[in-house]
């Protein structure tokens, strides 16, 4: 993702990357790359993060110390880490989204509408597929789909992850979530609404990582001029 963001930024006239934080400090770029935020000595206007949940604390510390807006695109955060992101957004502008794709965010809106119309007559299942290097499961986008459905219904549903431990038929008050990991799949998400004698599917396929990089750079351009607060794709697309 770092390479994808670098490529997208290089093709624009309104932005430039001035530094990076990565374990791979020997990568050939036109800007310095260091292994920790504490070693970063550049002047910047905004941070774009596609890294690992373990790095969120030093990232937020650097952003708060330098009063820098941040675009956080990493997934797999636990509740405590999300609380820290929200707390930081009370002091600096933060754009936080598990998926930076325009298509995925339209899919969320469609899923919300479909759930409101079809539930409880239709059962709902989510299937997500990613490459074999992805750490977290289910994906952040799958969880965003769950939230969209809950928002459409204005009620909680029980999340059932896979079904092999369950020796019973499904209930109406649940949504199934299934994760597939293999090869170099960039990202595929599908929400299935299965009713009596008919099935509706809403799906999205990512063919390259560049779509996420484009969204992230657009988000950086958006959040840089915003007041303190927590923002997401819905705010940018209004």
mmCIF file of C-alpha atoms in Angstrom:
data_model
loop_
_atom_site.group_PDB
_atom_site.id
_atom_site.type_symbol
_atom_site.label_atom_id
_atom_site.label_comp_id
_atom_site.label_asym_id
_atom_site.label_seq_id
_atom_site.Cartn_x
_atom_site.Cartn_y
_atom_site.Cartn_z
ATOM 1 C CA UNK A 1 0.000 0.000 0.000
ATOM 2 C CA UNK A 2 2.915 2.355 0.633
ATOM 3 C CA UNK A 3 4.040 1.898 -2.958
ATOM 4 C CA UNK A 4 0.482 2.409 -4.221
ATOM 5 C CA UNK A 5 0.079 5.656 -2.256
ATOM 6 C CA UNK A 6 3.484 6.836 -3.527
ATOM 7 C CA UNK A 7 2.421 6.164 -7.125
ATOM 8 C CA UNK A 8 -0.918 7.953 -6.778
ATOM 9 C CA UNK A 9 0.642 10.977 -5.073
ATOM 10 C CA UNK A 10 3.347 11.223 -7.749
ATOM 11 C CA UNK A 11 0.650 11.584 -10.421
ATOM 12 C CA UNK A 12 -0.956 14.584 -8.725
ATOM 13 C CA UNK A 13 0.168 18.208 -8.748
ATOM 14 C CA UNK A 14 -1.379 19.187 -5.417
ATOM 15 C CA UNK A 15 0.561 16.875 -3.094
ATOM 16 C CA UNK A 16 3.923 15.229 -2.488
ATOM 17 C CA UNK A 17 5.196 12.637 -0.028
ATOM 18 C CA UNK A 18 7.955 13.985 2.227
ATOM 19 C CA UNK A 19 8.723 10.924 4.369
ATOM 20 C CA UNK A 20 7.719 7.411 5.321
ATOM 21 C CA UNK A 21 7.782 4.999 8.250
ATOM 22 C CA UNK A 22 8.385 1.356 7.369
ATOM 23 C CA UNK A 23 10.412 -1.698 8.337
ATOM 24 C CA UNK A 24 11.753 -1.669 4.775
ATOM 25 C CA UNK A 25 13.985 1.374 5.065
ATOM 26 C CA UNK A 26 16.084 0.413 2.036
ATOM 27 C CA UNK A 27 13.222 0.962 -0.423
ATOM 28 C CA UNK A 28 14.262 3.301 -3.227
ATOM 29 C CA UNK A 29 12.119 6.447 -3.121
ATOM 30 C CA UNK A 30 12.573 10.164 -3.522
ATOM 31 C CA UNK A 31 11.977 10.738 0.197
ATOM 32 C CA UNK A 32 13.467 9.397 3.455
ATOM 33 C CA UNK A 33 12.055 6.219 5.020
ATOM 34 C CA UNK A 34 12.747 5.495 8.688
ATOM 35 C CA UNK A 35 11.783 2.578 10.919
ATOM 36 C CA UNK A 36 10.030 4.597 13.647
ATOM 37 C CA UNK A 37 8.149 7.856 14.030
ATOM 38 C CA UNK A 38 10.703 8.961 16.616
ATOM 39 C CA UNK A 39 13.310 9.057 13.822
ATOM 40 C CA UNK A 40 11.162 11.016 11.380
ATOM 41 C CA UNK A 41 12.582 14.496 10.846
ATOM 42 C CA UNK A 42 10.445 16.143 8.149
ATOM 43 C CA UNK A 43 7.811 18.854 7.874
ATOM 44 C CA UNK A 44 4.454 17.413 6.815
ATOM 45 C CA UNK A 45 0.814 18.462 6.604
ATOM 46 C CA UNK A 46 -0.978 15.117 7.020
ATOM 47 C CA UNK A 47 -0.291 11.418 7.729
ATOM 48 C CA UNK A 48 -1.661 8.497 5.695
ATOM 49 C CA UNK A 49 -1.588 5.178 7.551
ATOM 50 C CA UNK A 50 -1.744 1.737 5.916
ATOM 51 C CA UNK A 51 0.238 -0.259 8.475
ATOM 52 C CA UNK A 52 -0.480 -2.466 11.482
ATOM 53 C CA UNK A 53 -2.697 -1.940 14.549
ATOM 54 C CA UNK A 54 0.401 -2.236 16.758
ATOM 55 C CA UNK A 55 1.711 1.062 15.361
ATOM 56 C CA UNK A 56 -1.351 3.147 16.191
ATOM 57 C CA UNK A 57 -0.013 4.482 19.516
ATOM 58 C CA UNK A 58 3.286 5.893 18.177
ATOM 59 C CA UNK A 59 1.417 7.230 15.133
ATOM 60 C CA UNK A 60 -1.152 9.044 17.285
ATOM 61 C CA UNK A 61 1.565 10.319 19.594
ATOM 62 C CA UNK A 62 3.488 11.786 16.636
ATOM 63 C CA UNK A 63 0.331 13.267 15.130
ATOM 64 C CA UNK A 64 -0.734 14.868 18.409
ATOM 65 C CA UNK A 65 2.727 16.219 19.191
ATOM 66 C CA UNK A 66 3.011 17.792 15.746
ATOM 67 C CA UNK A 67 -0.675 18.738 15.434
ATOM 68 C CA UNK A 68 -1.002 16.762 12.190
ATOM 69 C CA UNK A 69 -4.272 15.465 10.731
ATOM 70 C CA UNK A 70 -4.225 11.715 10.087
ATOM 71 C CA UNK A 71 -5.909 9.403 7.580
ATOM 72 C CA UNK A 72 -6.121 5.973 9.223
ATOM 73 C CA UNK A 73 -6.871 3.139 6.784
ATOM 74 C CA UNK A 74 -5.503 0.215 8.806
ATOM 75 C CA UNK A 75 -7.905 -2.526 9.963
ATOM 76 C CA UNK A 76 -7.933 -4.997 12.840
ATOM 77 C CA UNK A 77 -8.001 -2.527 15.740
ATOM 78 C CA UNK A 78 -9.306 -3.695 19.106
ATOM 79 C CA UNK A 79 -11.805 -1.670 21.146
ATOM 80 C CA UNK A 80 -9.114 0.017 23.231
ATOM 81 C CA UNK A 81 -7.230 1.155 20.121
ATOM 82 C CA UNK A 82 -10.426 2.527 18.567
ATOM 83 C CA UNK A 83 -11.093 4.466 21.772
ATOM 84 C CA UNK A 84 -7.623 6.016 21.488
ATOM 85 C CA UNK A 85 -8.295 7.026 17.873
ATOM 86 C CA UNK A 86 -11.572 8.660 18.896
ATOM 87 C CA UNK A 87 -9.892 10.397 21.839
ATOM 88 C CA UNK A 88 -7.182 11.771 19.520
ATOM 89 C CA UNK A 89 -9.872 13.092 17.165
ATOM 90 C CA UNK A 90 -10.915 15.459 19.958
ATOM 91 C CA UNK A 91 -7.583 17.226 19.503
ATOM 92 C CA UNK A 92 -6.743 16.797 15.792
ATOM 93 C CA UNK A 93 -8.735 16.010 12.611
ATOM 94 C CA UNK A 94 -8.767 12.261 11.943
ATOM 95 C CA UNK A 95 -10.191 10.494 8.887
ATOM 96 C CA UNK A 96 -10.885 6.885 9.889
ATOM 97 C CA UNK A 97 -12.208 4.233 7.495
ATOM 98 C CA UNK A 98 -11.619 0.501 7.081
ATOM 99 C CA UNK A 99 -12.125 0.793 3.325
ATOM 100 C CA UNK A 100 -11.207 3.739 1.107
ATOM 101 C CA UNK A 101 -13.004 2.514 -2.037
ATOM 102 C CA UNK A 102 -15.855 4.589 -3.474
ATOM 103 C CA UNK A 103 -17.543 1.408 -4.705
ATOM 104 C CA UNK A 104 -17.412 -0.271 -1.300
ATOM 105 C CA UNK A 105 -18.929 2.758 0.391
ATOM 106 C CA UNK A 106 -21.774 2.761 -2.135
ATOM 107 C CA UNK A 107 -22.184 -0.950 -1.390
ATOM 108 C CA UNK A 108 -22.611 -0.097 2.311
ATOM 109 C CA UNK A 109 -25.466 2.267 1.472
ATOM 110 C CA UNK A 110 -27.144 -0.346 -0.733
ATOM 111 C CA UNK A 111 -26.791 -3.014 1.974
ATOM 112 C CA UNK A 112 -28.372 -0.695 4.514
ATOM 113 C CA UNK A 113 -31.367 -0.067 2.232
ATOM 114 C CA UNK A 114 -31.743 -3.752 1.298
ATOM 115 C CA UNK A 115 -31.672 -4.873 4.928
ATOM 116 C CA UNK A 116 -34.356 -2.365 5.855
ATOM 117 C CA UNK A 117 -36.611 -3.606 3.027
ATOM 118 C CA UNK A 118 -35.974 -7.367 3.192
ATOM 119 C CA UNK A 119 -35.459 -8.253 6.878
ATOM 120 C CA UNK A 120 -36.765 -10.425 8.546
ATOM 121 C CA UNK A 121 -38.185 -12.270 5.525
ATOM 122 C CA UNK A 122 -34.648 -12.726 4.137
ATOM 123 C CA UNK A 123 -31.608 -14.259 5.854
ATOM 124 C CA UNK A 124 -28.328 -12.359 5.568
ATOM 125 C CA UNK A 125 -24.818 -13.751 5.064
ATOM 126 C CA UNK A 126 -21.526 -11.951 4.361
ATOM 127 C CA UNK A 127 -18.604 -13.580 2.532
ATOM 128 C CA UNK A 128 -15.234 -11.814 2.271
ATOM 129 C CA UNK A 129 -12.083 -12.979 0.451
ATOM 130 C CA UNK A 130 -8.528 -11.664 0.725
ATOM 131 C CA UNK A 131 -4.912 -12.603 0.024
ATOM 132 C CA UNK A 132 -3.042 -15.058 2.232
ATOM 133 C CA UNK A 133 -0.981 -12.308 3.912
ATOM 134 C CA UNK A 134 -3.945 -10.538 5.496
ATOM 135 C CA UNK A 135 -3.771 -10.756 9.280
ATOM 136 C CA UNK A 136 -7.234 -9.860 10.551
ATOM 137 C CA UNK A 137 -10.438 -11.826 9.964
ATOM 138 C CA UNK A 138 -13.155 -10.939 9.350
ATOM 139 C CA UNK A 139 -12.062 -7.952 7.303
ATOM 140 C CA UNK A 140 -12.758 -4.414 8.417
ATOM 141 C CA UNK A 141 -15.042 -4.007 5.416
ATOM 142 C CA UNK A 142 -17.103 -7.052 6.414
ATOM 143 C CA UNK A 143 -17.599 -5.467 9.834
ATOM 144 C CA UNK A 144 -18.579 -2.217 8.119
ATOM 145 C CA UNK A 145 -21.257 -4.190 6.235
ATOM 146 C CA UNK A 146 -22.546 -5.567 9.540
ATOM 147 C CA UNK A 147 -22.744 -2.034 10.937
ATOM 148 C CA UNK A 148 -24.560 -0.840 7.802
ATOM 149 C CA UNK A 149 -27.162 -3.599 8.188
ATOM 150 C CA UNK A 150 -27.631 -2.832 11.873
ATOM 151 C CA UNK A 151 -28.034 0.858 11.060
ATOM 152 C CA UNK A 152 -30.653 0.067 8.430
ATOM 153 C CA UNK A 153 -32.593 -2.125 10.862
ATOM 154 C CA UNK A 154 -31.946 0.066 13.912
ATOM 155 C CA UNK A 155 -31.332 -3.080 15.972
ATOM 156 C CA UNK A 156 -28.543 -5.472 16.881
ATOM 157 C CA UNK A 157 -28.076 -8.832 15.225
ATOM 158 C CA UNK A 158 -26.069 -11.808 16.454
ATOM 159 C CA UNK A 159 -22.886 -12.247 14.412
ATOM 160 C CA UNK A 160 -22.132 -15.905 13.647
ATOM 161 C CA UNK A 161 -18.580 -16.530 12.370
ATOM 162 C CA UNK A 162 -18.584 -19.716 10.260
ATOM 163 C CA UNK A 163 -20.964 -22.486 11.159
ATOM 164 C CA UNK A 164 -19.079 -25.691 11.871
ATOM 165 C CA UNK A 165 -19.477 -25.375 15.683
ATOM 166 C CA UNK A 166 -23.243 -24.787 15.331
ATOM 167 C CA UNK A 167 -25.376 -27.918 15.241
ATOM 168 C CA UNK A 168 -28.684 -26.138 14.761
ATOM 169 C CA UNK A 169 -30.644 -24.234 12.143
ATOM 170 C CA UNK A 170 -30.035 -20.497 11.937
ATOM 171 C CA UNK A 171 -32.266 -18.005 13.692
ATOM 172 C CA UNK A 172 -33.741 -14.883 12.110
ATOM 173 C CA UNK A 173 -31.840 -12.615 14.486
ATOM 174 C CA UNK A 174 -28.387 -13.376 13.114
ATOM 175 C CA UNK A 175 -26.015 -12.492 10.306
ATOM 176 C CA UNK A 176 -23.390 -14.969 9.133
ATOM 177 C CA UNK A 177 -19.812 -13.846 8.381
ATOM 178 C CA UNK A 178 -17.343 -16.021 6.460
ATOM 179 C CA UNK A 179 -13.667 -15.339 5.667
ATOM 180 C CA UNK A 180 -11.565 -16.823 2.847
ATOM 181 C CA UNK A 181 -7.777 -16.334 2.647
ATOM 182 C CA UNK A 182 -5.732 -17.366 -0.360
ATOM 183 C CA UNK A 183 -3.319 -16.376 -3.090
ATOM 184 C CA UNK A 184 -3.197 -12.724 -4.083
ATOM 185 C CA UNK A 185 -6.905 -11.861 -3.852
ATOM 186 C CA UNK A 186 -6.978 -8.090 -3.355
ATOM 187 C CA UNK A 187 -10.432 -8.047 -1.836
ATOM 188 C CA UNK A 188 -13.917 -9.409 -2.543
ATOM 189 C CA UNK A 189 -17.020 -8.741 -0.478
ATOM 190 C CA UNK A 190 -20.533 -10.070 -0.934
ATOM 191 C CA UNK A 191 -23.661 -9.758 1.163
ATOM 192 C CA UNK A 192 -26.341 -12.331 0.412
ATOM 193 C CA UNK A 193 -30.029 -11.815 1.141
ATOM 194 C CA UNK A 194 -31.689 -15.225 0.887
ATOM 195 C CA UNK A 195 -35.481 -15.401 0.984
ATOM 196 C CA UNK A 196 -38.121 -17.886 -0.040
ATOM 197 C CA UNK A 197 -37.470 -18.838 -3.682
ATOM 198 C CA UNK A 198 -35.252 -15.797 -4.376
ATOM 199 C CA UNK A 199 -31.760 -14.524 -3.573
ATOM 200 C CA UNK A 200 -30.349 -11.010 -3.820
ATOM 201 C CA UNK A 201 -26.564 -10.474 -3.823
ATOM 202 C CA UNK A 202 -24.666 -7.201 -3.512
ATOM 203 C CA UNK A 203 -20.963 -7.611 -4.228
ATOM 204 C CA UNK A 204 -17.774 -5.652 -4.778
ATOM 205 C CA UNK A 205 -14.440 -6.811 -6.201
ATOM 206 C CA UNK A 206 -11.186 -4.895 -5.844
ATOM 207 C CA UNK A 207 -8.903 -5.527 -8.813
ATOM 208 C CA UNK A 208 -5.930 -3.549 -7.484
ATOM 209 C CA UNK A 209 -4.742 -1.824 -4.335
ATOM 210 C CA UNK A 210 -4.580 1.470 -6.209
ATOM 211 C CA UNK A 211 -8.281 2.157 -5.591
ATOM 212 C CA UNK A 212 -7.566 2.317 -1.852
ATOM 213 C CA UNK A 213 -4.566 4.573 -2.412
ATOM 214 C CA UNK A 214 -6.652 6.987 -4.509
ATOM 215 C CA UNK A 215 -9.247 7.135 -1.742
ATOM 216 C CA UNK A 216 -6.587 7.697 0.916
ATOM 217 C CA UNK A 217 -4.910 10.568 -0.954
ATOM 218 C CA UNK A 218 -8.310 12.153 -1.600
ATOM 219 C CA UNK A 219 -9.102 11.766 2.108
ATOM 220 C CA UNK A 220 -5.804 13.454 3.022
ATOM 221 C CA UNK A 221 -6.663 16.381 0.770
ATOM 222 C CA UNK A 222 -10.124 16.523 2.377
ATOM 223 C CA UNK A 223 -9.170 16.294 6.057
ATOM 224 C CA UNK A 224 -6.240 18.692 5.921
ATOM 225 C CA UNK A 225 -8.564 21.709 5.946
ATOM 226 C CA UNK A 226 -11.087 20.348 8.452
ATOM 227 C CA UNK A 227 -11.506 21.325 12.103
ATOM 228 C CA UNK A 228 -10.852 18.893 14.939
ATOM 229 C CA UNK A 229 -13.084 15.844 14.697
ATOM 230 C CA UNK A 230 -13.578 12.288 13.414
ATOM 231 C CA UNK A 231 -14.403 11.917 9.716
ATOM 232 C CA UNK A 232 -15.157 9.032 7.333
ATOM 233 C CA UNK A 233 -16.013 8.348 3.692
ATOM 234 C CA UNK A 234 -19.612 9.479 4.137
ATOM 235 C CA UNK A 235 -18.380 12.927 5.154
ATOM 236 C CA UNK A 236 -16.126 13.173 2.098
ATOM 237 C CA UNK A 237 -18.774 11.964 -0.351
ATOM 238 C CA UNK A 238 -21.471 14.438 0.707
#
